[in-house]
Amino acid sequence: MDDKTFEELRKIVYNLSGIRLTDQKKALVSARLNKRLRALRIDSYNDYLEYLINDREGNEIIQMIDVITTNVTSFFREADHFDFLKEIMISWVNSGYRRFRIWSAGCSTGEETYSIAFTILNSIPTYADMDLRILGSDISTDVINRAKKGEYDEEKMRNVPYNYQKRFFIRTIENGQVKYKVTDFVKNYIIFRRLNLSYFPLPLKGPLDVIFCRNVMIYFGSSIRESLVRELYRLLKPGGYLFLGHSESIIGMEVGFKVVKPSVYLKPSVEKDEE
């Protein structure tokens, strides 16, 4: 792929998804787009660019983003976040709260979203009077479809405690391969949908109690990052929590969050704001 074609592709991806493709990603993008060229029987990157520009339905844009988006995820990644989530939930339940709205932004193939559900369902002894809804979203239609399926191979289960495996999964063997399927009991609390985090205002209704937006903002430029953080602040309830990736920070952004611990932020309550 020549520099001119890469620059045009980079502009398209940024304008439609907010994702920055650095010069260092050129080889990766070229290698991954080869899959699309073969599938479409297109001979060159220039021809593919023309095909992309003329795609009025926008289907190929989605396919391209699916191909080039990196999806590195696992169950209970950055495990201390889930320990803190457990503390939060127990505190809220003990204070009489029963309605919870949680968003897993950039959920990839669902491991984070399901980890949130497992943590909550294992922390709270009864569910009858709990109104829990968890949203998992991602820009990639491919990973959203896989998240909805909720099926994982044995390797993916390394970080899942054994009692969670027994309680929240159904173990099957298909064509000699061991598979773990998330139970419908867990899935009933979750909705997965495609959502572009770079289009503002975000098409969500608040207030939300907890937002996980981890290892997502590293793909965005500074202006989109700050706009996104402001949207997350808007959507959270006073007293709600934002979880970012351990390598991410909002230091320097005049937003209003209070640091609770590394990569965990609190939207102050109204009472504190008035003090």
Tab-separated table of C-alpha atoms in Angstrom:
chain	number	residue	atom	x	y	z
A	1	MET	CA	0.000	0.000	0.000
A	2	ASP	CA	1.472	3.342	-1.013
A	3	ASP	CA	1.511	6.345	1.306
A	4	LYS	CA	-1.198	8.229	-0.586
A	5	THR	CA	-3.683	5.350	-0.379
A	6	PHE	CA	-2.913	4.803	3.292
A	7	GLU	CA	-3.486	8.495	4.002
A	8	GLU	CA	-6.889	8.380	2.287
A	9	LEU	CA	-7.869	5.266	4.206
A	10	ARG	CA	-6.685	6.867	7.412
A	11	LYS	CA	-8.914	9.897	6.821
A	12	ILE	CA	-11.943	7.719	6.107
A	13	VAL	CA	-11.425	5.613	9.227
A	14	TYR	CA	-10.920	8.667	11.425
A	15	ASN	CA	-13.923	10.543	10.060
A	16	LEU	CA	-16.256	7.574	10.461
A	17	SER	CA	-14.976	5.954	13.644
A	18	GLY	CA	-12.687	8.430	15.386
A	19	ILE	CA	-9.925	5.805	15.360
A	20	ARG	CA	-6.425	7.112	14.659
A	21	LEU	CA	-4.237	4.992	12.410
A	22	THR	CA	-0.621	5.965	13.012
A	23	ASP	CA	2.144	5.458	10.473
A	24	GLN	CA	3.266	2.448	12.488
A	25	LYS	CA	-0.073	0.756	11.722
A	26	LYS	CA	0.400	0.852	7.953
A	27	ALA	CA	1.830	-2.666	7.666
A	28	LEU	CA	-0.845	-4.052	9.983
A	29	VAL	CA	-3.646	-2.360	8.048
A	30	SER	CA	-2.230	-3.611	4.744
A	31	ALA	CA	-2.033	-7.178	6.003
A	32	ARG	CA	-5.542	-7.164	7.438
A	33	LEU	CA	-7.133	-5.531	4.400
A	34	ASN	CA	-5.731	-8.296	2.224
A	35	LYS	CA	-8.615	-10.394	3.581
A	36	ARG	CA	-11.129	-7.935	2.187
A	37	LEU	CA	-9.358	-7.680	-1.164
A	38	ARG	CA	-9.436	-11.456	-1.532
A	39	ALA	CA	-13.077	-11.673	-0.457
A	40	LEU	CA	-14.098	-8.992	-2.960
A	41	ARG	CA	-11.692	-10.200	-5.665
A	42	ILE	CA	-10.128	-6.762	-5.877
A	43	ASP	CA	-6.560	-6.612	-7.161
A	44	SER	CA	-5.135	-3.454	-5.576
A	45	TYR	CA	-5.493	-1.164	-2.578
A	46	ASN	CA	-6.277	1.734	-4.905
A	47	ASP	CA	-9.176	-0.206	-6.413
A	48	TYR	CA	-10.338	-1.082	-2.911
A	49	LEU	CA	-10.240	2.581	-1.903
A	50	GLU	CA	-12.410	3.456	-4.900
A	51	TYR	CA	-14.815	0.648	-3.992
A	52	LEU	CA	-14.970	1.967	-0.437
A	53	ILE	CA	-15.703	5.531	-1.512
A	54	ASN	CA	-18.477	4.383	-3.875
A	55	ASP	CA	-20.136	2.128	-1.301
A	56	ARG	CA	-23.307	4.158	-0.756
A	57	GLU	CA	-24.828	1.684	1.705
A	58	GLY	CA	-21.782	1.909	3.976
A	59	ASN	CA	-21.578	-1.851	4.426
A	60	GLU	CA	-17.949	-2.080	3.364
A	61	ILE	CA	-16.937	0.626	5.821
A	62	ILE	CA	-18.281	-1.578	8.612
A	63	GLN	CA	-16.492	-4.608	7.187
A	64	MET	CA	-13.233	-2.660	6.964
A	65	ILE	CA	-13.450	-1.424	10.552
A	66	ASP	CA	-14.212	-4.977	11.689
A	67	VAL	CA	-11.048	-6.193	9.987
A	68	ILE	CA	-8.627	-3.503	11.154
A	69	THR	CA	-9.884	-3.084	14.721
A	70	THR	CA	-7.680	-4.828	17.250
A	71	ASN	CA	-9.660	-6.856	19.792
A	72	VAL	CA	-7.452	-7.898	22.702
A	73	THR	CA	-9.607	-8.954	25.616
A	74	SER	CA	-10.055	-11.567	28.311
A	75	PHE	CA	-12.316	-12.398	31.216
A	76	PHE	CA	-11.555	-10.347	34.339
A	77	ARG	CA	-8.842	-8.323	32.640
A	78	GLU	CA	-7.395	-5.830	35.163
A	79	ALA	CA	-8.936	-7.905	37.944
A	80	ASP	CA	-8.730	-5.232	40.656
A	81	HIS	CA	-11.499	-3.340	38.845
A	82	PHE	CA	-13.888	-6.215	39.433
A	83	ASP	CA	-12.893	-6.445	43.088
A	84	PHE	CA	-13.796	-2.764	43.451
A	85	LEU	CA	-17.025	-3.229	41.490
A	86	LYS	CA	-17.997	-5.928	43.998
A	87	GLU	CA	-17.386	-3.493	46.870
A	88	ILE	CA	-19.488	-0.813	45.173
A	89	MET	CA	-22.398	-3.146	44.492
A	90	ILE	CA	-22.484	-4.566	48.011
A	91	SER	CA	-22.412	-1.038	49.443
A	92	TRP	CA	-25.260	0.097	47.200
A	93	VAL	CA	-27.402	-2.949	47.936
A	94	ASN	CA	-26.828	-2.556	51.672
A	95	SER	CA	-27.975	1.061	51.290
A	96	GLY	CA	-31.243	-0.089	49.746
A	97	TYR	CA	-30.534	0.397	46.044
A	98	ARG	CA	-32.030	-2.208	43.706
A	99	ARG	CA	-31.977	-0.601	40.246
A	100	PHE	CA	-28.657	-0.679	38.385
A	101	ARG	CA	-27.696	0.448	34.893
A	102	ILE	CA	-24.191	-0.405	33.726
A	103	TRP	CA	-22.425	0.156	30.414
A	104	SER	CA	-19.467	-1.758	29.032
A	105	ALA	CA	-18.204	0.528	26.240
A	106	GLY	CA	-15.846	-1.118	23.774
A	107	CYS	CA	-16.957	-4.562	24.910
A	108	SER	CA	-15.252	-6.490	22.079
A	109	THR	CA	-16.330	-10.154	22.115
A	110	GLY	CA	-18.135	-9.815	25.434
A	111	GLU	CA	-15.640	-10.970	28.039
A	112	GLU	CA	-15.676	-7.661	29.917
A	113	THR	CA	-19.466	-7.398	29.853
A	114	TYR	CA	-19.965	-10.930	31.102
A	115	SER	CA	-17.278	-10.434	33.766
A	116	ILE	CA	-19.286	-7.468	35.064
A	117	ALA	CA	-22.439	-9.601	35.172
A	118	PHE	CA	-20.692	-12.519	36.902
A	119	THR	CA	-19.233	-10.178	39.529
A	120	ILE	CA	-22.580	-8.597	40.325
A	121	LEU	CA	-24.599	-11.812	40.309
A	122	ASN	CA	-22.060	-13.483	42.567
A	123	SER	CA	-21.943	-10.515	44.963
A	124	ILE	CA	-25.651	-10.125	45.578
A	125	PRO	CA	-27.361	-13.105	47.247
A	126	THR	CA	-30.837	-12.636	45.776
A	127	TYR	CA	-31.977	-11.366	42.394
A	128	ALA	CA	-35.775	-11.262	42.713
A	129	ASP	CA	-35.972	-7.589	43.594
A	130	MET	CA	-32.921	-6.447	41.603
A	131	ASP	CA	-33.511	-4.459	38.412
A	132	LEU	CA	-30.196	-4.949	36.596
A	133	ARG	CA	-29.450	-4.029	32.988
A	134	ILE	CA	-26.001	-4.156	31.410
A	135	LEU	CA	-25.239	-2.723	27.971
A	136	GLY	CA	-22.262	-3.965	25.979
A	137	SER	CA	-21.315	-1.910	22.924
A	138	ASP	CA	-18.628	-1.901	20.266
A	139	ILE	CA	-18.078	-0.344	16.850
A	140	SER	CA	-17.434	-3.754	15.280
A	141	THR	CA	-20.492	-5.711	14.173
A	142	ASP	CA	-18.443	-8.897	14.062
A	143	VAL	CA	-17.415	-8.802	17.713
A	144	ILE	CA	-20.916	-7.759	18.802
A	145	ASN	CA	-22.353	-10.835	17.099
A	146	ARG	CA	-19.781	-13.019	18.830
A	147	ALA	CA	-20.548	-11.359	22.175
A	148	LYS	CA	-24.260	-12.074	21.729
A	149	LYS	CA	-23.437	-15.707	21.080
A	150	GLY	CA	-21.468	-15.906	24.334
A	151	GLU	CA	-19.468	-18.969	23.356
A	152	TYR	CA	-15.793	-19.361	24.288
A	153	ASP	CA	-13.098	-21.985	23.929
A	154	GLU	CA	-11.257	-23.585	26.834
A	155	GLU	CA	-8.271	-21.249	26.555
A	156	LYS	CA	-10.493	-18.241	27.267
A	157	MET	CA	-11.565	-19.721	30.606
A	158	ARG	CA	-8.156	-19.455	32.279
A	159	ASN	CA	-9.104	-16.365	34.307
A	160	VAL	CA	-12.638	-17.494	35.151
A	161	PRO	CA	-12.936	-18.936	38.686
A	162	TYR	CA	-14.080	-22.535	38.720
A	163	ASN	CA	-17.260	-21.758	40.670
A	164	TYR	CA	-18.153	-19.156	38.008
A	165	GLN	CA	-17.573	-21.720	35.269
A	166	LYS	CA	-19.952	-24.119	36.989
A	167	ARG	CA	-22.551	-21.481	37.760
A	168	PHE	CA	-22.614	-19.242	34.706
A	169	PHE	CA	-21.544	-21.493	31.799
A	170	ILE	CA	-22.686	-24.648	30.086
A	171	ARG	CA	-19.762	-26.846	29.053
A	172	THR	CA	-20.184	-28.649	25.737
A	173	ILE	CA	-18.068	-30.613	23.304
A	174	GLU	CA	-18.531	-29.862	19.611
A	175	ASN	CA	-16.501	-31.668	16.964
A	176	GLY	CA	-14.037	-32.685	19.641
A	177	GLN	CA	-13.611	-29.094	20.865
A	178	VAL	CA	-14.582	-28.040	24.382
A	179	LYS	CA	-16.805	-24.949	24.400
A	180	TYR	CA	-18.216	-22.883	27.230
A	181	LYS	CA	-21.524	-21.131	26.625
A	182	VAL	CA	-22.821	-18.350	28.863
A	183	THR	CA	-26.181	-19.332	30.345
A	184	ASP	CA	-29.405	-17.605	29.373
A	185	PHE	CA	-29.785	-16.657	33.033
A	186	VAL	CA	-26.807	-14.299	32.637
A	187	LYS	CA	-27.682	-13.180	29.111
A	188	ASN	CA	-31.111	-12.016	30.250
A	189	TYR	CA	-29.455	-9.126	32.081
A	190	ILE	CA	-27.431	-7.990	29.055
A	191	ILE	CA	-28.030	-6.194	25.772
A	192	PHE	CA	-25.342	-5.930	23.093
A	193	ARG	CA	-25.461	-3.289	20.366
A	194	ARG	CA	-23.215	-1.582	17.860
A	195	LEU	CA	-22.279	1.951	18.896
A	196	ASN	CA	-19.741	4.480	17.605
A	197	LEU	CA	-18.104	6.282	20.526
A	198	SER	CA	-16.919	9.178	18.371
A	199	TYR	CA	-20.391	10.466	17.401
A	200	PHE	CA	-21.764	12.971	19.894
A	201	PRO	CA	-24.062	13.186	21.694
A	202	LEU	CA	-24.043	9.458	22.327
A	203	PRO	CA	-27.473	7.862	21.715
A	204	LEU	CA	-27.909	6.632	25.277
A	205	LYS	CA	-30.168	7.538	28.138
A	206	GLY	CA	-28.768	8.092	31.582
A	207	PRO	CA	-28.281	8.145	34.361
A	208	LEU	CA	-25.919	5.184	34.527
A	209	ASP	CA	-24.444	3.803	37.729
A	210	VAL	CA	-21.192	2.430	36.327
A	211	ILE	CA	-19.362	2.808	33.022
A	212	PHE	CA	-16.454	0.628	31.938
A	213	CYS	CA	-14.607	2.351	29.079
A	214	ARG	CA	-11.281	0.581	29.266
A	215	ASN	CA	-8.499	0.532	26.697
A	216	VAL	CA	-10.690	2.368	24.199
A	217	MET	CA	-9.547	5.978	24.301
A	218	ILE	CA	-6.005	5.036	23.319
A	219	TYR	CA	-7.307	4.720	19.755
A	220	PHE	CA	-8.697	8.273	19.670
A	221	GLY	CA	-7.152	11.695	19.200
A	222	SER	CA	-7.082	14.131	22.114
A	223	SER	CA	-10.157	16.135	21.052
A	224	ILE	CA	-12.348	13.040	20.700
A	225	ARG	CA	-11.001	11.646	23.978
A	226	GLU	CA	-12.001	14.756	25.878
A	227	SER	CA	-15.411	14.925	24.195
A	228	LEU	CA	-15.991	11.273	25.052
A	229	VAL	CA	-15.049	11.776	28.698
A	230	ARG	CA	-17.498	14.686	28.920
A	231	GLU	CA	-20.218	12.446	27.490
A	232	LEU	CA	-19.424	9.722	30.001
A	233	TYR	CA	-19.628	12.288	32.796
A	234	ARG	CA	-23.002	13.458	31.499
A	235	LEU	CA	-24.392	9.933	31.361
A	236	LEU	CA	-23.276	8.914	34.849
A	237	LYS	CA	-25.455	9.554	37.862
A	238	PRO	CA	-24.012	11.660	40.702
A	239	GLY	CA	-22.128	9.099	42.749
A	240	GLY	CA	-21.528	6.904	39.689
A	241	TYR	CA	-18.183	5.397	38.726
A	242	LEU	CA	-16.068	5.409	35.566
A	243	PHE	CA	-13.482	2.678	34.995
A	244	LEU	CA	-10.698	3.326	32.466
A	245	GLY	CA	-7.822	1.119	31.368
A	246	HIS	CA	-4.734	1.127	33.586
A	247	SER	CA	-2.740	2.851	30.833
A	248	GLU	CA	-5.347	5.597	30.379
A	249	SER	CA	-5.791	8.857	32.257
A	250	ILE	CA	-8.022	11.926	32.206
A	251	ILE	CA	-5.582	14.089	34.134
A	252	GLY	CA	-5.605	17.580	32.668
A	253	MET	CA	-9.202	17.385	31.487
A	254	GLU	CA	-11.467	19.855	33.257
A	255	VAL	CA	-14.401	17.493	33.558
A	256	GLY	CA	-15.320	17.136	37.225
A	257	PHE	CA	-14.388	13.551	38.026
A	258	LYS	CA	-12.671	12.735	41.318
A	259	VAL	CA	-9.930	10.103	41.355
A	260	VAL	CA	-10.888	7.175	43.588
A	261	LYS	CA	-7.933	4.957	42.758
A	262	PRO	CA	-5.743	4.491	39.673
A	263	SER	CA	-8.020	4.387	36.583
A	264	VAL	CA	-11.230	4.616	38.662
A	265	TYR	CA	-13.140	7.904	38.792
A	266	LEU	CA	-16.182	9.125	40.701
A	267	LYS	CA	-18.767	11.645	39.549
A	268	PRO	CA	-19.285	13.616	42.768
A	269	SER	CA	-22.702	13.668	44.352
A	270	VAL	CA	-24.809	16.829	44.205
A	271	GLU	CA	-24.246	17.343	47.906
A	272	LYS	CA	-20.491	17.367	47.486
A	273	ASP	CA	-20.712	19.690	44.528
A	274	GLU	CA	-22.607	22.162	46.688
A	275	GLU	CA	-20.127	22.116	49.565
